[in-house]
Amino acid sequence: LGIQLEVSHTLMSLENLAQATWEAAHRGLLYHVHLNDTQLPQDLSTIFGSQHFWECLEMMYWLQETEYPHYLGLDVVWVREDGAGGATQFIRNTQYMLRVLDAIDRPVLAEAMARNDILATQDLLWTALRETS
């Protein structure tokens, strides 16, 4: 028995997306993630990171930190945009987030987080964003 986390449903429930991800993955109970996004309060199943970029980036961070080994599914309803173009943008958004995370010095980030040092974590994050733009 395991958990399937859907980004848009987690956001609609007003849950902390990163915390929900970490709690399930850390316990080895997360077996599938539906990557998508939404414009609250509806479930629009839009392109991952298109509305809640920061929340999606942090979720991807915790998936990496917990060494999540299972599936990441693309779960989008293509009624507002071209399916091929939307899927391409979906993949670009996800790849960009992964590049940003790769650019962050993880041990330094972990130390800054342990100290609750918002200035250091912001510096690391924004430096990584600039380096990957």
JSON list of C-alpha atoms in Angstrom, two decimals:
[
{"chain": "A", "resi": 1, "resn": "LEU", "atom": "CA", "xyz": [0.00, 0.00, 0.00]},
{"chain": "A", "resi": 2, "resn": "GLY", "atom": "CA", "xyz": [1.42, 3.35, -0.98]},
{"chain": "A", "resi": 3, "resn": "ILE", "atom": "CA", "xyz": [0.66, 6.93, -1.84]},
{"chain": "A", "resi": 4, "resn": "GLN", "atom": "CA", "xyz": [0.08, 8.62, -5.16]},
{"chain": "A", "resi": 5, "resn": "LEU", "atom": "CA", "xyz": [0.65, 12.35, -4.84]},
{"chain": "A", "resi": 6, "resn": "GLU", "atom": "CA", "xyz": [-1.00, 14.63, -7.35]},
{"chain": "A", "resi": 7, "resn": "VAL", "atom": "CA", "xyz": [0.41, 18.14, -7.34]},
{"chain": "A", "resi": 8, "resn": "SER", "atom": "CA", "xyz": [-2.82, 19.95, -8.26]},
{"chain": "A", "resi": 9, "resn": "HIS", "atom": "CA", "xyz": [-4.90, 18.01, -5.70]},
{"chain": "A", "resi": 10, "resn": "THR", "atom": "CA", "xyz": [-2.34, 18.66, -2.98]},
{"chain": "A", "resi": 11, "resn": "LEU", "atom": "CA", "xyz": [-2.39, 22.37, -3.75]},
{"chain": "A", "resi": 12, "resn": "MET", "atom": "CA", "xyz": [-6.20, 22.43, -3.89]},
{"chain": "A", "resi": 13, "resn": "SER", "atom": "CA", "xyz": [-6.28, 20.84, -0.42]},
{"chain": "A", "resi": 14, "resn": "LEU", "atom": "CA", "xyz": [-4.11, 23.74, 0.78]},
{"chain": "A", "resi": 15, "resn": "GLU", "atom": "CA", "xyz": [-1.45, 21.26, 1.87]},
{"chain": "A", "resi": 16, "resn": "ASN", "atom": "CA", "xyz": [2.23, 22.14, 1.86]},
{"chain": "A", "resi": 17, "resn": "LEU", "atom": "CA", "xyz": [3.35, 20.37, -1.32]},
{"chain": "A", "resi": 18, "resn": "ALA", "atom": "CA", "xyz": [6.98, 19.96, -0.22]},
{"chain": "A", "resi": 19, "resn": "GLN", "atom": "CA", "xyz": [6.03, 18.66, 3.21]},
{"chain": "A", "resi": 20, "resn": "ALA", "atom": "CA", "xyz": [3.51, 16.19, 1.80]},
{"chain": "A", "resi": 21, "resn": "THR", "atom": "CA", "xyz": [6.16, 14.96, -0.63]},
{"chain": "A", "resi": 22, "resn": "TRP", "atom": "CA", "xyz": [8.83, 14.62, 2.04]},
{"chain": "A", "resi": 23, "resn": "GLU", "atom": "CA", "xyz": [6.53, 12.93, 4.56]},
{"chain": "A", "resi": 24, "resn": "ALA", "atom": "CA", "xyz": [5.45, 10.26, 2.08]},
{"chain": "A", "resi": 25, "resn": "ALA", "atom": "CA", "xyz": [8.82, 9.73, 0.36]},
{"chain": "A", "resi": 26, "resn": "HIS", "atom": "CA", "xyz": [10.83, 9.75, 3.60]},
{"chain": "A", "resi": 27, "resn": "ARG", "atom": "CA", "xyz": [8.68, 6.90, 4.90]},
{"chain": "A", "resi": 28, "resn": "GLY", "atom": "CA", "xyz": [9.05, 4.95, 1.65]},
{"chain": "A", "resi": 29, "resn": "LEU", "atom": "CA", "xyz": [5.33, 5.22, 0.93]},
{"chain": "A", "resi": 30, "resn": "LEU", "atom": "CA", "xyz": [5.38, 7.45, -2.15]},
{"chain": "A", "resi": 31, "resn": "TYR", "atom": "CA", "xyz": [4.97, 5.31, -5.27]},
{"chain": "A", "resi": 32, "resn": "HIS", "atom": "CA", "xyz": [3.76, 7.71, -7.92]},
{"chain": "A", "resi": 33, "resn": "VAL", "atom": "CA", "xyz": [3.69, 11.46, -8.46]},
{"chain": "A", "resi": 34, "resn": "HIS", "atom": "CA", "xyz": [1.33, 13.18, -10.90]},
{"chain": "A", "resi": 35, "resn": "LEU", "atom": "CA", "xyz": [3.21, 16.25, -12.02]},
{"chain": "A", "resi": 36, "resn": "ASN", "atom": "CA", "xyz": [0.87, 19.04, -12.96]},
{"chain": "A", "resi": 37, "resn": "ASP", "atom": "CA", "xyz": [-0.23, 22.39, -11.60]},
{"chain": "A", "resi": 38, "resn": "THR", "atom": "CA", "xyz": [-3.42, 24.33, -11.18]},
{"chain": "A", "resi": 39, "resn": "GLN", "atom": "CA", "xyz": [-4.90, 27.76, -10.84]},
{"chain": "A", "resi": 40, "resn": "LEU", "atom": "CA", "xyz": [-6.58, 27.60, -7.45]},
{"chain": "A", "resi": 41, "resn": "PRO", "atom": "CA", "xyz": [-9.30, 26.85, -6.49]},
{"chain": "A", "resi": 42, "resn": "GLN", "atom": "CA", "xyz": [-10.02, 24.67, -9.56]},
{"chain": "A", "resi": 43, "resn": "ASP", "atom": "CA", "xyz": [-8.33, 21.48, -10.72]},
{"chain": "A", "resi": 44, "resn": "LEU", "atom": "CA", "xyz": [-7.17, 22.62, -14.13]},
{"chain": "A", "resi": 45, "resn": "SER", "atom": "CA", "xyz": [-4.30, 20.10, -14.48]},
{"chain": "A", "resi": 46, "resn": "THR", "atom": "CA", "xyz": [-2.03, 22.63, -16.13]},
{"chain": "A", "resi": 47, "resn": "ILE", "atom": "CA", "xyz": [1.66, 22.51, -17.03]},
{"chain": "A", "resi": 48, "resn": "PHE", "atom": "CA", "xyz": [3.95, 21.64, -14.11]},
{"chain": "A", "resi": 49, "resn": "GLY", "atom": "CA", "xyz": [5.43, 24.77, -12.56]},
{"chain": "A", "resi": 50, "resn": "SER", "atom": "CA", "xyz": [3.25, 27.15, -14.55]},
{"chain": "A", "resi": 51, "resn": "GLN", "atom": "CA", "xyz": [1.34, 28.53, -11.56]},
{"chain": "A", "resi": 52, "resn": "HIS", "atom": "CA", "xyz": [3.23, 27.36, -8.46]},
{"chain": "A", "resi": 53, "resn": "PHE", "atom": "CA", "xyz": [6.85, 27.38, -9.61]},
{"chain": "A", "resi": 54, "resn": "TRP", "atom": "CA", "xyz": [8.38, 27.72, -6.12]},
{"chain": "A", "resi": 55, "resn": "GLU", "atom": "CA", "xyz": [6.26, 24.96, -4.62]},
{"chain": "A", "resi": 56, "resn": "CYS", "atom": "CA", "xyz": [7.05, 22.64, -7.53]},
{"chain": "A", "resi": 57, "resn": "LEU", "atom": "CA", "xyz": [10.77, 23.39, -7.32]},
{"chain": "A", "resi": 58, "resn": "GLU", "atom": "CA", "xyz": [10.80, 22.64, -3.60]},
{"chain": "A", "resi": 59, "resn": "MET", "atom": "CA", "xyz": [8.87, 19.42, -4.20]},
{"chain": "A", "resi": 60, "resn": "MET", "atom": "CA", "xyz": [11.48, 18.31, -6.74]},
{"chain": "A", "resi": 61, "resn": "TYR", "atom": "CA", "xyz": [14.20, 19.11, -4.20]},
{"chain": "A", "resi": 62, "resn": "TRP", "atom": "CA", "xyz": [12.64, 16.80, -1.62]},
{"chain": "A", "resi": 63, "resn": "LEU", "atom": "CA", "xyz": [12.09, 14.07, -4.18]},
{"chain": "A", "resi": 64, "resn": "GLN", "atom": "CA", "xyz": [15.83, 14.20, -4.86]},
{"chain": "A", "resi": 65, "resn": "GLU", "atom": "CA", "xyz": [16.77, 14.42, -1.18]},
{"chain": "A", "resi": 66, "resn": "THR", "atom": "CA", "xyz": [14.71, 11.33, -0.33]},
{"chain": "A", "resi": 67, "resn": "GLU", "atom": "CA", "xyz": [16.06, 9.52, -3.40]},
{"chain": "A", "resi": 68, "resn": "TYR", "atom": "CA", "xyz": [12.55, 8.88, -4.69]},
{"chain": "A", "resi": 69, "resn": "PRO", "atom": "CA", "xyz": [12.93, 5.86, -7.01]},
{"chain": "A", "resi": 70, "resn": "HIS", "atom": "CA", "xyz": [9.50, 5.58, -8.62]},
{"chain": "A", "resi": 71, "resn": "TYR", "atom": "CA", "xyz": [7.39, 7.25, -11.27]},
{"chain": "A", "resi": 72, "resn": "LEU", "atom": "CA", "xyz": [6.86, 10.86, -12.19]},
{"chain": "A", "resi": 73, "resn": "GLY", "atom": "CA", "xyz": [3.80, 11.05, -14.39]},
{"chain": "A", "resi": 74, "resn": "LEU", "atom": "CA", "xyz": [2.75, 13.86, -16.68]},
{"chain": "A", "resi": 75, "resn": "ASP", "atom": "CA", "xyz": [-0.89, 14.55, -15.78]},
{"chain": "A", "resi": 76, "resn": "VAL", "atom": "CA", "xyz": [-2.27, 17.44, -17.80]},
{"chain": "A", "resi": 77, "resn": "VAL", "atom": "CA", "xyz": [-5.57, 18.10, -19.55]},
{"chain": "A", "resi": 78, "resn": "TRP", "atom": "CA", "xyz": [-4.83, 19.63, -22.94]},
{"chain": "A", "resi": 79, "resn": "VAL", "atom": "CA", "xyz": [-7.96, 21.68, -23.55]},
{"chain": "A", "resi": 80, "resn": "ARG", "atom": "CA", "xyz": [-6.49, 25.17, -23.44]},
{"chain": "A", "resi": 81, "resn": "GLU", "atom": "CA", "xyz": [-3.31, 24.68, -25.46]},
{"chain": "A", "resi": 82, "resn": "ASP", "atom": "CA", "xyz": [-1.80, 22.49, -28.14]},
{"chain": "A", "resi": 83, "resn": "GLY", "atom": "CA", "xyz": [-0.90, 19.10, -26.65]},
{"chain": "A", "resi": 84, "resn": "ALA", "atom": "CA", "xyz": [2.53, 18.79, -28.26]},
{"chain": "A", "resi": 85, "resn": "GLY", "atom": "CA", "xyz": [3.46, 22.37, -27.39]},
{"chain": "A", "resi": 86, "resn": "GLY", "atom": "CA", "xyz": [2.15, 21.95, -23.86]},
{"chain": "A", "resi": 87, "resn": "ALA", "atom": "CA", "xyz": [4.04, 18.70, -23.36]},
{"chain": "A", "resi": 88, "resn": "THR", "atom": "CA", "xyz": [7.22, 20.34, -24.65]},
{"chain": "A", "resi": 89, "resn": "GLN", "atom": "CA", "xyz": [6.83, 23.23, -22.19]},
{"chain": "A", "resi": 90, "resn": "PHE", "atom": "CA", "xyz": [6.04, 20.78, -19.39]},
{"chain": "A", "resi": 91, "resn": "ILE", "atom": "CA", "xyz": [9.31, 18.96, -20.04]},
{"chain": "A", "resi": 92, "resn": "ARG", "atom": "CA", "xyz": [11.25, 22.25, -20.33]},
{"chain": "A", "resi": 93, "resn": "ASN", "atom": "CA", "xyz": [9.87, 23.45, -16.98]},
{"chain": "A", "resi": 94, "resn": "THR", "atom": "CA", "xyz": [10.80, 20.18, -15.28]},
{"chain": "A", "resi": 95, "resn": "GLN", "atom": "CA", "xyz": [14.27, 20.07, -16.83]},
{"chain": "A", "resi": 96, "resn": "TYR", "atom": "CA", "xyz": [14.89, 23.69, -15.81]},
{"chain": "A", "resi": 97, "resn": "MET", "atom": "CA", "xyz": [13.95, 22.93, -12.21]},
{"chain": "A", "resi": 98, "resn": "LEU", "atom": "CA", "xyz": [16.35, 19.99, -12.20]},
{"chain": "A", "resi": 99, "resn": "ARG", "atom": "CA", "xyz": [19.16, 22.20, -13.58]},
{"chain": "A", "resi": 100, "resn": "VAL", "atom": "CA", "xyz": [18.48, 24.78, -10.86]},
{"chain": "A", "resi": 101, "resn": "LEU", "atom": "CA", "xyz": [18.65, 22.08, -8.20]},
{"chain": "A", "resi": 102, "resn": "ASP", "atom": "CA", "xyz": [21.88, 20.71, -9.69]},
{"chain": "A", "resi": 103, "resn": "ALA", "atom": "CA", "xyz": [23.42, 24.20, -9.46]},
{"chain": "A", "resi": 104, "resn": "ILE", "atom": "CA", "xyz": [22.83, 24.46, -5.70]},
{"chain": "A", "resi": 105, "resn": "ASP", "atom": "CA", "xyz": [25.62, 23.42, -3.34]},
{"chain": "A", "resi": 106, "resn": "ARG", "atom": "CA", "xyz": [23.60, 20.88, -1.35]},
{"chain": "A", "resi": 107, "resn": "PRO", "atom": "CA", "xyz": [25.85, 20.62, 1.74]},
{"chain": "A", "resi": 108, "resn": "VAL", "atom": "CA", "xyz": [25.95, 24.42, 2.06]},
{"chain": "A", "resi": 109, "resn": "LEU", "atom": "CA", "xyz": [22.17, 24.57, 1.60]},
{"chain": "A", "resi": 110, "resn": "ALA", "atom": "CA", "xyz": [21.65, 21.89, 4.26]},
{"chain": "A", "resi": 111, "resn": "GLU", "atom": "CA", "xyz": [23.81, 23.83, 6.72]},
{"chain": "A", "resi": 112, "resn": "ALA", "atom": "CA", "xyz": [21.95, 27.08, 6.00]},
{"chain": "A", "resi": 113, "resn": "MET", "atom": "CA", "xyz": [18.60, 25.34, 6.41]},
{"chain": "A", "resi": 114, "resn": "ALA", "atom": "CA", "xyz": [19.71, 23.81, 9.72]},
{"chain": "A", "resi": 115, "resn": "ARG", "atom": "CA", "xyz": [20.57, 27.32, 10.94]},
{"chain": "A", "resi": 116, "resn": "ASN", "atom": "CA", "xyz": [17.29, 28.73, 9.58]},
{"chain": "A", "resi": 117, "resn": "ASP", "atom": "CA", "xyz": [19.44, 31.20, 7.66]},
{"chain": "A", "resi": 118, "resn": "ILE", "atom": "CA", "xyz": [17.02, 32.67, 5.13]},
{"chain": "A", "resi": 119, "resn": "LEU", "atom": "CA", "xyz": [19.63, 35.03, 3.69]},
{"chain": "A", "resi": 120, "resn": "ALA", "atom": "CA", "xyz": [22.00, 32.17, 2.89]},
{"chain": "A", "resi": 121, "resn": "THR", "atom": "CA", "xyz": [19.28, 29.94, 1.44]},
{"chain": "A", "resi": 122, "resn": "GLN", "atom": "CA", "xyz": [17.96, 32.78, -0.70]},
{"chain": "A", "resi": 123, "resn": "ASP", "atom": "CA", "xyz": [21.45, 33.59, -1.94]},
{"chain": "A", "resi": 124, "resn": "LEU", "atom": "CA", "xyz": [22.03, 29.95, -2.93]},
{"chain": "A", "resi": 125, "resn": "LEU", "atom": "CA", "xyz": [18.65, 29.70, -4.63]},
{"chain": "A", "resi": 126, "resn": "TRP", "atom": "CA", "xyz": [18.85, 32.95, -6.57]},
{"chain": "A", "resi": 127, "resn": "THR", "atom": "CA", "xyz": [22.45, 32.30, -7.59]},
{"chain": "A", "resi": 128, "resn": "ALA", "atom": "CA", "xyz": [21.37, 28.93, -8.99]},
{"chain": "A", "resi": 129, "resn": "LEU", "atom": "CA", "xyz": [18.42, 30.53, -10.80]},
{"chain": "A", "resi": 130, "resn": "ARG", "atom": "CA", "xyz": [20.69, 33.14, -12.39]},
{"chain": "A", "resi": 131, "resn": "GLU", "atom": "CA", "xyz": [23.31, 30.55, -13.37]},
{"chain": "A", "resi": 132, "resn": "THR", "atom": "CA", "xyz": [20.76, 28.38, -15.15]},
{"chain": "A", "resi": 133, "resn": "SER", "atom": "CA", "xyz": [18.85, 31.15, -16.95]}
]
